[in-house]
PDB file of C-alpha atoms and ligand atoms in Angstrom:
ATOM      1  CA  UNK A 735      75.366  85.979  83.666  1.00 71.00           C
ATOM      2  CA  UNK A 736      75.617  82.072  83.153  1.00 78.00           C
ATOM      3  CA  UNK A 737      72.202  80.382  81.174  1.00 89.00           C
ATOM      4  CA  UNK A 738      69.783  79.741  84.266  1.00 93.00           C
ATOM      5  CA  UNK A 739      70.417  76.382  85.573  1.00 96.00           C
ATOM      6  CA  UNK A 740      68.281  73.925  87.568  1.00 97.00           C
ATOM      7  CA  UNK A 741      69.395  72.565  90.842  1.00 97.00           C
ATOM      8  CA  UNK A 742      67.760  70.054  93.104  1.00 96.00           C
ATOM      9  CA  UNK A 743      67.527  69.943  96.562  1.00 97.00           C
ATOM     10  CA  UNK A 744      67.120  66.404  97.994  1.00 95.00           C
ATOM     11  CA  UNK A 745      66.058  65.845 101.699  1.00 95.00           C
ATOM     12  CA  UNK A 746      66.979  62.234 103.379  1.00 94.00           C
ATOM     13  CA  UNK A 747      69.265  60.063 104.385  1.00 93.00           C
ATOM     14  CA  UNK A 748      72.071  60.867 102.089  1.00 92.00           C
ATOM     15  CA  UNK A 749      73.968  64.822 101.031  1.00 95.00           C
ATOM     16  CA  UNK A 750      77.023  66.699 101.560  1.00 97.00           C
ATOM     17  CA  UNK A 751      75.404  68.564 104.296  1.00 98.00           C
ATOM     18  CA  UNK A 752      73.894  67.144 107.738  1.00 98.00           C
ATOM     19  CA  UNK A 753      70.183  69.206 108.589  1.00 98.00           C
ATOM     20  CA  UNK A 754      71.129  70.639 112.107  1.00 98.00           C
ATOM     21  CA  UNK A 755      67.363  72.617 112.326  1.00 97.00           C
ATOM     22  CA  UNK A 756      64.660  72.976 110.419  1.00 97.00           C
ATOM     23  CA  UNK A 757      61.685  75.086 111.050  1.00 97.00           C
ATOM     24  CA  UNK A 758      58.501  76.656 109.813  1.00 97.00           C
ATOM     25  CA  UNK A 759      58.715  80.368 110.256  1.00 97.00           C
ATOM     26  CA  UNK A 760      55.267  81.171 108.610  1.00 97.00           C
ATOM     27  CA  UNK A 761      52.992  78.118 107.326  1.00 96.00           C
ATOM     28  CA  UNK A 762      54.297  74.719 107.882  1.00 94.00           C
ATOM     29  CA  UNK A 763      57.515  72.652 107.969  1.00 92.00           C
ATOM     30  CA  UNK A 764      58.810  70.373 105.401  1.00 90.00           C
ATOM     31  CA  UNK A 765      59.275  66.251 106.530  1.00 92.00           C
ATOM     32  CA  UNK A 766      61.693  65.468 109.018  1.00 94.00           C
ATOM     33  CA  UNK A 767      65.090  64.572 107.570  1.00 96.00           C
ATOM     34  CA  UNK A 768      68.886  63.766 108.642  1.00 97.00           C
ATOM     35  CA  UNK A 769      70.616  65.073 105.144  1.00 97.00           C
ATOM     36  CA  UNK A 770      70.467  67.247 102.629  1.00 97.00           C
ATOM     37  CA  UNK A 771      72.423  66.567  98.905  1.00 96.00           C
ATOM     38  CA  UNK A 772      72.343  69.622  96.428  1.00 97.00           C
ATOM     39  CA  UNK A 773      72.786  68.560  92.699  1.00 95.00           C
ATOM     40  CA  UNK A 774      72.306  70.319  89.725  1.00 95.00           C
ATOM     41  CA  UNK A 775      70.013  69.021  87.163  1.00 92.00           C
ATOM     42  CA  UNK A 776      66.534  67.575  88.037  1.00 86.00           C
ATOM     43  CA  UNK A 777      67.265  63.865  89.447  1.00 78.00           C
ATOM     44  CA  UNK A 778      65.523  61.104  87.190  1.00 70.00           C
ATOM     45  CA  UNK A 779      64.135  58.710  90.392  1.00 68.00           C
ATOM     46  CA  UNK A 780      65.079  61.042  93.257  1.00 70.00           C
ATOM     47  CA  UNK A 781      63.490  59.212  96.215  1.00 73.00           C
ATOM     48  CA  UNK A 782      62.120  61.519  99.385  1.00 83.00           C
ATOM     49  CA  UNK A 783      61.390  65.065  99.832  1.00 93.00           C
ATOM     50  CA  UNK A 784      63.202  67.570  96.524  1.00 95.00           C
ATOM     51  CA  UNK A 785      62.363  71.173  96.547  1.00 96.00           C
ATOM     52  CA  UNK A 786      63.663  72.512  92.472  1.00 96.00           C
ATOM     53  CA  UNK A 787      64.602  76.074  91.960  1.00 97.00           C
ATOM     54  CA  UNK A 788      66.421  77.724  89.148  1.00 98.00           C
ATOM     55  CA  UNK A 789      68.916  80.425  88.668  1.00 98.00           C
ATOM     56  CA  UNK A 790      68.120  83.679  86.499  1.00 97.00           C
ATOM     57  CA  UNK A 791      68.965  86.516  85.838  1.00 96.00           C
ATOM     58  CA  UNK A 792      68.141  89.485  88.289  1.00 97.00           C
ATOM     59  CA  UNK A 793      65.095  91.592  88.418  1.00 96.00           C
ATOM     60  CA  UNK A 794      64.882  94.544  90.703  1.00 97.00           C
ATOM     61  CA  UNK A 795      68.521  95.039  91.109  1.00 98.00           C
ATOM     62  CA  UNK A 796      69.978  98.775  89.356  1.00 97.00           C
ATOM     63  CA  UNK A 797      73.433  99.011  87.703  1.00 98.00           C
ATOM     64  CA  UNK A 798      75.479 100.271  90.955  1.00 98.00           C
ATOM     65  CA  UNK A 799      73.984  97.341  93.179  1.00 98.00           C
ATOM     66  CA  UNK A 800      75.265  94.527  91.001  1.00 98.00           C
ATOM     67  CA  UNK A 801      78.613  96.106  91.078  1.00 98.00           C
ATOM     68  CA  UNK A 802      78.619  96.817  94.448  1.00 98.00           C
ATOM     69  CA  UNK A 803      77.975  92.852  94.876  1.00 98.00           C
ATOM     70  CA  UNK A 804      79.999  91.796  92.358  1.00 97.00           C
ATOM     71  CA  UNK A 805      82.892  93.717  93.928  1.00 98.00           C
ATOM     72  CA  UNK A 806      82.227  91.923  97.526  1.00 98.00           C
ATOM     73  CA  UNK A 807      80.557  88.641  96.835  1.00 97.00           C
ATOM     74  CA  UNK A 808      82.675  85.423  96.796  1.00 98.00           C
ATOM     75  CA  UNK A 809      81.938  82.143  95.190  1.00 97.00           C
ATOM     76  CA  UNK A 810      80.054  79.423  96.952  1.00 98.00           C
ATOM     77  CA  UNK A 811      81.850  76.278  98.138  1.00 98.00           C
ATOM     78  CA  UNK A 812      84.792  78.088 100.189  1.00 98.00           C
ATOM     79  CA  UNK A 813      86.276  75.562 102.242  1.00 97.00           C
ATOM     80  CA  UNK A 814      85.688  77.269 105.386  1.00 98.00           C
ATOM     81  CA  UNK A 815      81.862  77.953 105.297  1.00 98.00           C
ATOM     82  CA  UNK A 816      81.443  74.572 106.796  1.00 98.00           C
ATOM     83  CA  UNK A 817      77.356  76.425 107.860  1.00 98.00           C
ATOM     84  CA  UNK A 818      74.934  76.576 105.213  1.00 98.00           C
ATOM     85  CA  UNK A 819      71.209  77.902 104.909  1.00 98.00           C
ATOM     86  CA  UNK A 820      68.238  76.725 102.947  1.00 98.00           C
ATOM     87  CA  UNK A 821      65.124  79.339 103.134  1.00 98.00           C
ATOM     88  CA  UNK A 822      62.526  78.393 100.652  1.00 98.00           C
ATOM     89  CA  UNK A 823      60.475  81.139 100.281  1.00 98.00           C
ATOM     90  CA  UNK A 824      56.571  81.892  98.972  1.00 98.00           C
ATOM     91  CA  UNK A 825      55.307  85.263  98.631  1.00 98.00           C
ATOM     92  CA  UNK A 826      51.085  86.162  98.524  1.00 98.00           C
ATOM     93  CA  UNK A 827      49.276  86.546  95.395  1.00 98.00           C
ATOM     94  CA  UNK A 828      49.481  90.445  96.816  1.00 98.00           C
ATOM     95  CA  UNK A 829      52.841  90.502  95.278  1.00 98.00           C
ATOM     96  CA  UNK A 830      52.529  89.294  92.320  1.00 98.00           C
ATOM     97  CA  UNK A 831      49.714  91.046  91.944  1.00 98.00           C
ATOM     98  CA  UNK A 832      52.128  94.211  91.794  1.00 98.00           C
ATOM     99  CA  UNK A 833      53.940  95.354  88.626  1.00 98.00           C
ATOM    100  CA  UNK A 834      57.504  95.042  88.977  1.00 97.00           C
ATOM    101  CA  UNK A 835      58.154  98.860  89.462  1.00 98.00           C
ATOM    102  CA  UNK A 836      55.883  98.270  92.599  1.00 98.00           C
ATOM    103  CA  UNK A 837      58.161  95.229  93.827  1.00 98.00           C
ATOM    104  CA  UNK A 838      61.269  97.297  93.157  1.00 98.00           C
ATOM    105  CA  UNK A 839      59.754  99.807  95.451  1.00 98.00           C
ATOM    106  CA  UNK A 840      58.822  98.008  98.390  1.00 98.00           C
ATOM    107  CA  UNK A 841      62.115  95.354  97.920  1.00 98.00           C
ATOM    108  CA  UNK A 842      65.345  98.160  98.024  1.00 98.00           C
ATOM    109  CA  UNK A 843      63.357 101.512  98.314  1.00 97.00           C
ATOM    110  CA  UNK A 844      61.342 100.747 101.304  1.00 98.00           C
ATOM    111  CA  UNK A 845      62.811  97.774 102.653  1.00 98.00           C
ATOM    112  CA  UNK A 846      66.608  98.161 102.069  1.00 98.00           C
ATOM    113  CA  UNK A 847      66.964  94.102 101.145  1.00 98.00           C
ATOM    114  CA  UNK A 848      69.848  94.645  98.866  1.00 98.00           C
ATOM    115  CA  UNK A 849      71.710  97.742 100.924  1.00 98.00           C
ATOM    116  CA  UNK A 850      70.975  95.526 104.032  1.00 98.00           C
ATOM    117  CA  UNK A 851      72.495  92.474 102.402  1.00 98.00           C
ATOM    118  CA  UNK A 852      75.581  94.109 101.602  1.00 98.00           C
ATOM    119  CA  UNK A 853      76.164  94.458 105.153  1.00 98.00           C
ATOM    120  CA  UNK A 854      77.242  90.804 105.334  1.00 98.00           C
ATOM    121  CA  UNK A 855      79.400  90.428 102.497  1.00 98.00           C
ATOM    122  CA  UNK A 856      81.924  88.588 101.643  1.00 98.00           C
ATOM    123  CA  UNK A 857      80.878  86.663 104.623  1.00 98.00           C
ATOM    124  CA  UNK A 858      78.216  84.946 103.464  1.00 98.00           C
ATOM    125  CA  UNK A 859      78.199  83.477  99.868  1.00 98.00           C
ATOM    126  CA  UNK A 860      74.520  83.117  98.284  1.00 98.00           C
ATOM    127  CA  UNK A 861      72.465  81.966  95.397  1.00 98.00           C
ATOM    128  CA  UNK A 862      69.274  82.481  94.782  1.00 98.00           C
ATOM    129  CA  UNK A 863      67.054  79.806  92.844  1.00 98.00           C
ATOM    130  CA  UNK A 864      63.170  81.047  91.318  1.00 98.00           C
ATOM    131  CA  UNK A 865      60.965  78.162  91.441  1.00 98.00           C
ATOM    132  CA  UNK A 866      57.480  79.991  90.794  1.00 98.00           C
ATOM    133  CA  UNK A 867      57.903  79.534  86.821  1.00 96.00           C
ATOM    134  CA  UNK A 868      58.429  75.796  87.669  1.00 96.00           C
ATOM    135  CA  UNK A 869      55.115  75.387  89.492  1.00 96.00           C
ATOM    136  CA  UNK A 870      57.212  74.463  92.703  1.00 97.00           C
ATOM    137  CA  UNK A 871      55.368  75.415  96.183  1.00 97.00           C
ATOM    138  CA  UNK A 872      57.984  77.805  96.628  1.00 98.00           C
ATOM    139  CA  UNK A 873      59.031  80.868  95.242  1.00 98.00           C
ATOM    140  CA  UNK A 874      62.059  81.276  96.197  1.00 98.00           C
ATOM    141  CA  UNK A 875      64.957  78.638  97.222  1.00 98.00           C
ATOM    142  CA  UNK A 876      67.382  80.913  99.124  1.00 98.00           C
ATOM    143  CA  UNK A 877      70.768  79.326  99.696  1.00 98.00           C
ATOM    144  CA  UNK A 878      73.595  80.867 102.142  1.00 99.00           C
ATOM    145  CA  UNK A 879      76.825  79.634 103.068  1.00 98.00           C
ATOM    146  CA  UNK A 880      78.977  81.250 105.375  1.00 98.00           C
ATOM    147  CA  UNK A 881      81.946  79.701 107.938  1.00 98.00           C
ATOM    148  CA  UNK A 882      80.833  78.822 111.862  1.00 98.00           C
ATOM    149  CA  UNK A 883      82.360  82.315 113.303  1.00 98.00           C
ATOM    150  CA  UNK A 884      79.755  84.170 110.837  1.00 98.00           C
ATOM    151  CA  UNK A 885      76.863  82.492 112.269  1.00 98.00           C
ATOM    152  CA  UNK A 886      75.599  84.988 114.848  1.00 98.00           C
ATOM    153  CA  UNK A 887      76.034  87.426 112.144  1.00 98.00           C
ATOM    154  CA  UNK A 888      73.711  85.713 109.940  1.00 98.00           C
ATOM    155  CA  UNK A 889      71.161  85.446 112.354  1.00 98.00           C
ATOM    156  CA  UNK A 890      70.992  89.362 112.647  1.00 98.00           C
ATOM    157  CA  UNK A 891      70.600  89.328 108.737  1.00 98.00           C
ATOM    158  CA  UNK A 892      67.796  87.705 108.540  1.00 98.00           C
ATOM    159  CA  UNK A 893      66.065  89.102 111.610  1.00 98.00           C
ATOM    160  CA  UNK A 894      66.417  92.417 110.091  1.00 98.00           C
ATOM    161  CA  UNK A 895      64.991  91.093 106.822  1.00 98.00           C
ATOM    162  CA  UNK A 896      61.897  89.546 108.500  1.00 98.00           C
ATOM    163  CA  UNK A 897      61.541  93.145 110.263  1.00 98.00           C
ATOM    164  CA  UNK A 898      60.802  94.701 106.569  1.00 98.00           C
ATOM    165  CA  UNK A 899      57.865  95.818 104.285  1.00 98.00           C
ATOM    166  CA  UNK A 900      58.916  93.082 102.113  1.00 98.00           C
ATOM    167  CA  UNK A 901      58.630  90.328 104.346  1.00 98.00           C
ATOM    168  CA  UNK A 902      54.940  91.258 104.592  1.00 98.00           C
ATOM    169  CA  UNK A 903      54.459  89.221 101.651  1.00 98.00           C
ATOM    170  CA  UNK A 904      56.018  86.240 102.838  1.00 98.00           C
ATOM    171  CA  UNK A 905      53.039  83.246 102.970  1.00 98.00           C
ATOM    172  CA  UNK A 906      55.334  80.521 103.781  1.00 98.00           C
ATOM    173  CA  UNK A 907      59.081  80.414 104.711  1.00 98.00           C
ATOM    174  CA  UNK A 908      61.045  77.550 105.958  1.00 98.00           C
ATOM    175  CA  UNK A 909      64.219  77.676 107.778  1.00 98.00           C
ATOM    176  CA  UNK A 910      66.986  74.577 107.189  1.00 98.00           C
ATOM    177  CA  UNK A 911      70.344  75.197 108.725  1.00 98.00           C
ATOM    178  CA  UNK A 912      73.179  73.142 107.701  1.00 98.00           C
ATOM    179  CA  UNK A 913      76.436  71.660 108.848  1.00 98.00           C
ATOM    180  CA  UNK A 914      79.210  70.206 106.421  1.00 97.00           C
ATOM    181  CA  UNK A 915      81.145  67.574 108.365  1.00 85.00           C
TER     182      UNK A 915
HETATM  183  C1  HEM B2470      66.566  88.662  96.228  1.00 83.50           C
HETATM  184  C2  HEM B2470      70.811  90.260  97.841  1.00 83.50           C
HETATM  185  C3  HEM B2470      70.204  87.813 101.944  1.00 83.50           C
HETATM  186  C4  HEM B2470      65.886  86.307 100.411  1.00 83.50           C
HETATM  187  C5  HEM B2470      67.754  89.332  96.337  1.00 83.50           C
HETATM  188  C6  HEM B2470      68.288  90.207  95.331  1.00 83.50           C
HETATM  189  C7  HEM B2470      69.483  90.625  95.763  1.00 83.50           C
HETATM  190  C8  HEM B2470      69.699  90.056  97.064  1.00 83.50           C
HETATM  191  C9  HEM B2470      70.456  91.534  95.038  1.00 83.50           C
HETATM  192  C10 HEM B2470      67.559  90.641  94.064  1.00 83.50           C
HETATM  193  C11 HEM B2470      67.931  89.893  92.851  1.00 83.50           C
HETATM  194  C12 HEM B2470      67.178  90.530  91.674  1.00 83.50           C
HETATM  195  O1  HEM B2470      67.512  91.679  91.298  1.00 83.50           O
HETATM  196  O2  HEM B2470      66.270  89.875  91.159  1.00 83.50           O
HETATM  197  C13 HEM B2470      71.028  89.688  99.064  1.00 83.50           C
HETATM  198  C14 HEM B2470      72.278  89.781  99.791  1.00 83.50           C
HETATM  199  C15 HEM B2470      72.118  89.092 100.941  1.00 83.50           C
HETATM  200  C16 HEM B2470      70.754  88.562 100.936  1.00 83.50           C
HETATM  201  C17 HEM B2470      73.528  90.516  99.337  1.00 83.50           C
HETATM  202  C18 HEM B2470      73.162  88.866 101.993  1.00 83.50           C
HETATM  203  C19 HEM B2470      73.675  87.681 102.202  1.00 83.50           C
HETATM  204  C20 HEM B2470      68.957  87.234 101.914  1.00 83.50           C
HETATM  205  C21 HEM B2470      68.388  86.408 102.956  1.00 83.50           C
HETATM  206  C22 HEM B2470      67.179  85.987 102.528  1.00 83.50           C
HETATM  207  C23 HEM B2470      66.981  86.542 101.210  1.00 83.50           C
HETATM  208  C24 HEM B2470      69.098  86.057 104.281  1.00 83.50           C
HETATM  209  C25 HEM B2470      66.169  85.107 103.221  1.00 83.50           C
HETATM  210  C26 HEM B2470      65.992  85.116 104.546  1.00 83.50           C
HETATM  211  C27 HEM B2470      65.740  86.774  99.132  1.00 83.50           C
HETATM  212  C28 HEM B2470      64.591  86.488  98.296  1.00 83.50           C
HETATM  213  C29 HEM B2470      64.795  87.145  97.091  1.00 83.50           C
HETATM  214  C30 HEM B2470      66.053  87.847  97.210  1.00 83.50           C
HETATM  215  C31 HEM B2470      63.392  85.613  98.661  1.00 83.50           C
HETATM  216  C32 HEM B2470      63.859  87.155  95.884  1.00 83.50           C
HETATM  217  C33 HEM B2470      62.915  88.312  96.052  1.00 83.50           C
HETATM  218  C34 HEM B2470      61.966  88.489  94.882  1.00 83.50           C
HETATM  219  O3  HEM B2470      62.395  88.341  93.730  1.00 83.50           O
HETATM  220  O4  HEM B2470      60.785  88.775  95.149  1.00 83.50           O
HETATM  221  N1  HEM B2470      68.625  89.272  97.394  1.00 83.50           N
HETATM  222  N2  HEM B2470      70.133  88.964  99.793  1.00 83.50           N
HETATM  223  N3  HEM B2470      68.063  87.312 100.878  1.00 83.50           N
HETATM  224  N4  HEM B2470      66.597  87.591  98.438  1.00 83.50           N
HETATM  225 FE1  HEM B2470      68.300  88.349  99.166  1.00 83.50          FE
END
C-alpha cells in the first residue's frame, strides 16, 4: 500500500473532466459548476468549490477480499473510461458511534458492499479518498471511472448499494457524473 496521499477536487470553470449531472441524493447539492480538475496535493489559492479526501489504507476488508480485488481491479486513467463518478459521501454519528467490528458487520456481512462490488470489476476502476480525519464535510470522496458502454452497469451498482443496511447511514451523498472529452 502506497503512503496515503491527498488529492483535491476542484469544481469550476477549468479540469480534465466536463460535470454532465450533479445531484443531491440525500441532503443538499454542491454549487453549480461546468468542470471538474482532480490534482493531487492540496492547491495553495485554489479558487471555487474543492472537496479534499485522502487515500489510506483499508479497514473492514479480510485477507481473501483484497486479493480477490487485487486480482480484478485495474488502474485508474485507462484511456477508454472516458465516464467518471464523484460520490462524496457522509455517514450519521450512528456509525461512528459503532466499533469497527460493528461496521465490518453491517458493511460485507449484512450488506454485501465488497462481494457486490466485485460484480463490476475490472469494469470500473475506483479510489476511495477518507476525508473525516481532515475535518472535510464529507466522509467519503468516492471516485469511479469506467468507459461509456459500462455506464448502465454502473447505475445498477449503485442502486443496489443504496438498497443496503449500510446505506442507512448515509446523511448526505452527492452524485457528480463526468465526461472526459
Ligand atoms: C469502501 C469496494 C463501489 C462507496 C469500500 C471498501 C471496499 C470497496 C473494498 C472497503 C475498504 C476498506 O476495507 O476500508 C468497492 C468495489 C466497488 C465499490 C469493488 C465496485 C466498483 C462503490 C460505490 C460507492 C461506494 C459505487 C458509492 C456509491 C464506498 C464508501 C466506502 C467504500 C463510502 C467507505 C465505507 C466506510 O469506510 O465506511 N468499497 N466499492 N463503493 N465504498 Fe465501495
Amino acid at each position: 500500500m502506497p503512503r496515503p496521499s491527498i488529492f483535491s477536487f476542484c469544481f469550476g470553470d477549468a479540469g480534465e473532466w466536463r460535470i454532465a449531472s450533479m445531484r443531491a441524493v440525500v441532503g443538499s447539492a454542491p454549487p453549480p459548476a461546468e468542470r471538474l480538475a482532480v490534482r493531487e496535493g492540496v492547491l495553495a489559492d485554489q479558487a471555487g468549490f474543492v472537496l479534499r479526501g485522502t487515500t489510506s489504507n483499508a479497514r473492514y476488508s479480510k485477507r481473501a477480499e483484497l486479493d480477490a480485488l487485487a486480482a480484478r481491479q485495474e488502474e485508474l486513467g485507462r484511456p477508454t473510461a472516458t465516464r467518471a463518478a464523484l460520490i462524496p459521501i457522509r455517514k450519521s454519528e450512528a456509525w461512528w458511534a459503532l466499533a469497527q467490528d460493528e461496521r465490518r458487520a453491517v458493511m460485507e456481512e449484512r450488506s454485501r458492499h465488497i462481494a457486490i462490488g466485485l460484480d463490476y470489476l475490472p469494469a470500473v476502476a475506483r479510489r476511495l479518498h477518507h476525508g473525516r480525519d481532515l475535518g472535510e464535510p464529507f466522509d467519503f470522496l468516492t471516485w469511479f471511472e469506467y468507459a461509456p458502454e459500462h455506464e448502465d452497469a454502473f447505475e445498477t451498482l449503485v442502486t443496489r448499494l443504496r438498497e443496503t443496511e449500510e446505506w442507512r447511514f448515509v446523511e448526505h451523498e452527492v452524485d457528480v457524473r463526468l465526461v472526459r472529452d
